[in-house]
mmCIF file of C-alpha atoms in Angstrom:
data_model
loop_
_atom_site.group_PDB
_atom_site.id
_atom_site.type_symbol
_atom_site.label_atom_id
_atom_site.label_comp_id
_atom_site.label_asym_id
_atom_site.label_seq_id
_atom_site.Cartn_x
_atom_site.Cartn_y
_atom_site.Cartn_z
ATOM 1 C CA LEU J 1 0.180 -0.035 -0.311
ATOM 2 C CA PRO J 2 2.386 2.478 1.005
ATOM 3 C CA GLU J 3 4.118 1.875 -2.420
ATOM 4 C CA GLU J 4 0.880 2.604 -4.423
ATOM 5 C CA LEU J 5 0.093 5.466 -2.438
ATOM 6 C CA GLU J 6 3.730 6.752 -3.537
ATOM 7 C CA ASN J 7 4.531 7.216 0.244
ATOM 8 C CA ASP J 8 7.786 6.699 1.808
ATOM 9 C CA GLY J 9 7.072 7.838 5.168
ATOM 10 C CA LEU J 10 6.327 6.377 8.233
ATOM 11 C CA VAL J 11 3.117 3.717 8.641
ATOM 12 C CA VAL J 12 1.432 2.384 11.455
ATOM 13 C CA THR J 13 -1.413 0.211 11.960
ATOM 14 C CA ASP J 14 -4.713 0.218 13.745
ATOM 15 C CA ALA J 15 -4.931 -1.871 16.854
ATOM 16 C CA LEU J 16 -4.608 -5.330 15.746
ATOM 17 C CA GLU J 17 -6.316 -6.922 18.410
ATOM 18 C CA LEU J 18 -9.613 -5.208 16.975
ATOM 19 C CA ARG J 19 -12.515 -8.107 16.141
ATOM 20 C CA ALA J 20 -12.281 -6.846 12.187
ATOM 21 C CA ILE J 21 -8.718 -8.454 12.067
ATOM 22 C CA GLY J 22 -9.574 -11.531 14.710
ATOM 23 C CA LYS J 23 -12.026 -12.806 12.231
ATOM 24 C CA HIS J 24 -9.459 -13.102 9.591
ATOM 25 C CA CYS J 25 -6.660 -14.347 11.231
ATOM 26 C CA SER J 26 -4.431 -14.707 14.736
ATOM 27 C CA LEU J 27 -2.934 -11.661 16.017
ATOM 28 C CA GLU J 28 0.209 -13.395 15.654
ATOM 29 C CA GLU J 29 -0.523 -13.746 11.299
ATOM 30 C CA ALA J 30 -1.601 -10.255 11.885
ATOM 31 C CA VAL J 31 1.486 -8.957 12.838
ATOM 32 C CA ARG J 32 3.558 -10.702 10.680
ATOM 33 C CA ARG J 33 1.323 -9.722 7.095
ATOM 34 C CA ALA J 34 1.417 -6.300 8.464
ATOM 35 C CA VAL J 35 5.080 -5.908 8.634
ATOM 36 C CA LEU J 36 5.467 -7.732 5.212
ATOM 37 C CA ALA J 37 3.389 -4.931 3.544
ATOM 38 C CA ARG J 38 5.667 -2.333 5.149
ATOM 39 C CA GLU J 39 3.766 -1.423 8.298
ATOM 40 C CA ASP J 40 6.764 0.315 10.150
ATOM 41 C CA MET J 41 4.625 0.481 13.775
ATOM 42 C CA VAL J 42 2.230 -2.409 14.887
ATOM 43 C CA LEU J 43 -0.293 -1.203 17.419
ATOM 44 C CA ILE J 44 -1.347 -3.710 20.071
ATOM 45 C CA CYS J 45 -3.181 -1.833 22.762
ATOM 46 C CA ALA J 46 -5.416 -3.489 24.816
ATOM 47 C CA LYS J 47 -3.630 -6.276 26.893
ATOM 48 C CA PRO J 48 -0.294 -7.040 27.886
ATOM 49 C CA ASP J 49 -0.458 -10.948 26.788
ATOM 50 C CA LEU J 50 -1.238 -9.659 23.494
ATOM 51 C CA VAL J 51 1.724 -7.129 23.069
ATOM 52 C CA ARG J 52 4.109 -9.938 24.123
ATOM 53 C CA ARG J 53 2.045 -12.449 21.747
ATOM 54 C CA GLY J 54 2.357 -9.788 19.051
ATOM 55 C CA HIS J 55 6.230 -9.010 19.858
ATOM 56 C CA ALA J 56 6.882 -12.641 20.002
ATOM 57 C CA ALA J 57 5.897 -13.389 16.458
ATOM 58 C CA LEU J 58 7.668 -10.302 15.207
ATOM 59 C CA LEU J 59 11.117 -12.037 16.815
ATOM 60 C CA ALA J 60 10.324 -15.192 15.476
ATOM 61 C CA SER J 61 9.711 -14.010 11.790
ATOM 62 C CA ALA J 62 12.770 -12.086 11.942
ATOM 63 C CA ARG J 63 14.716 -14.885 13.157
ATOM 64 C CA ASN J 64 13.879 -17.604 10.597
ATOM 65 C CA GLY J 65 14.302 -14.798 7.716
ATOM 66 C CA GLU J 66 10.979 -13.916 6.935
ATOM 67 C CA ILE J 67 11.484 -10.820 8.026
ATOM 68 C CA SER J 68 14.646 -9.540 6.565
ATOM 69 C CA MET J 69 17.018 -7.090 9.064
ATOM 70 C CA GLU J 70 17.160 -5.022 5.742
ATOM 71 C CA ARG J 71 13.355 -4.401 6.170
ATOM 72 C CA ILE J 72 13.531 -4.096 9.841
ATOM 73 C CA HIS J 73 16.237 -1.469 9.765
ATOM 74 C CA ALA J 74 13.949 0.593 7.066
ATOM 75 C CA SER J 75 11.426 0.881 9.271
ATOM 76 C CA LEU J 76 13.654 1.842 12.387
ATOM 77 C CA ARG J 77 14.895 4.952 10.108
ATOM 78 C CA ARG J 78 11.163 5.703 9.227
ATOM 79 C CA ILE J 79 10.697 5.766 13.090
ATOM 80 C CA ALA J 80 13.781 7.515 13.542
ATOM 81 C CA HIS J 81 13.054 10.535 11.326
ATOM 82 C CA TYR J 82 9.552 10.411 12.258
ATOM 83 C CA LYS J 83 10.801 11.346 15.857
ATOM 84 C CA GLU J 84 13.302 14.031 15.004
ATOM 85 C CA MET J 85 10.990 16.003 13.239
ATOM 86 C CA THR J 86 8.709 15.679 16.306
ATOM 87 C CA LEU J 87 10.764 16.552 19.059
ATOM 88 C CA ALA J 88 10.191 19.482 21.186
ATOM 89 C CA PRO J 89 12.654 22.500 20.530
ATOM 90 C CA PRO J 90 14.916 22.922 22.935
ATOM 91 C CA THR J 91 14.163 24.357 26.174
ATOM 92 C CA LEU J 92 15.172 27.967 26.532
ATOM 93 C CA ILE J 93 16.786 29.340 30.096
ATOM 94 C CA PHE J 94 16.063 32.548 30.595
ATOM 95 C CA ILE J 95 18.442 34.512 33.620
ATOM 96 C CA ALA J 96 17.563 37.623 34.388
ATOM 97 C CA SER J 97 19.896 39.818 36.594
ATOM 98 C CA GLU J 98 18.363 41.092 40.115
ATOM 99 C CA SER J 99 17.322 44.502 38.983
ATOM 100 C CA PHE J 100 15.222 43.003 35.642
ATOM 101 C CA ARG J 101 13.751 40.313 37.937
ATOM 102 C CA ARG J 102 12.819 43.228 40.342
ATOM 103 C CA LYS J 103 11.172 45.379 37.878
ATOM 104 C CA TRP J 104 10.070 43.174 34.990
ATOM 105 C CA LEU J 105 8.897 39.686 37.329
ATOM 106 C CA THR J 106 7.572 41.013 40.614
#
C-alpha cells in the first residue's frame, strides 16, 4: 500500500487486536502480515499478554528470515526520522539580572 500511495513516510497500523482483524487471522499472523506489507509500527493496545504475543511473532519472523534485517532497519530509520521531526524544540533558559527581575517579574 505505501508504494501504491507513493508514500515513503512512517506507516502505522490500527490496533491489531480489534475484532475486524481477529475475524480473519490470529494476532500473530496479523503482525507478520502487517510488517511484510511495509507497516513500520504495529499497534497492540488492549492487553499486555497480546503485546507479548505480537512481539514474539515479530521476533520469530525476524529470526527465521521471513522479515529481513534490511526491512527492520528501514522501519527503524523511518521511525527515527519521524521522532526527529516531532521532538519539541529545546527549552530556553532565561537568566535575568536581579534588577530586571525586580522591575519586570514581580
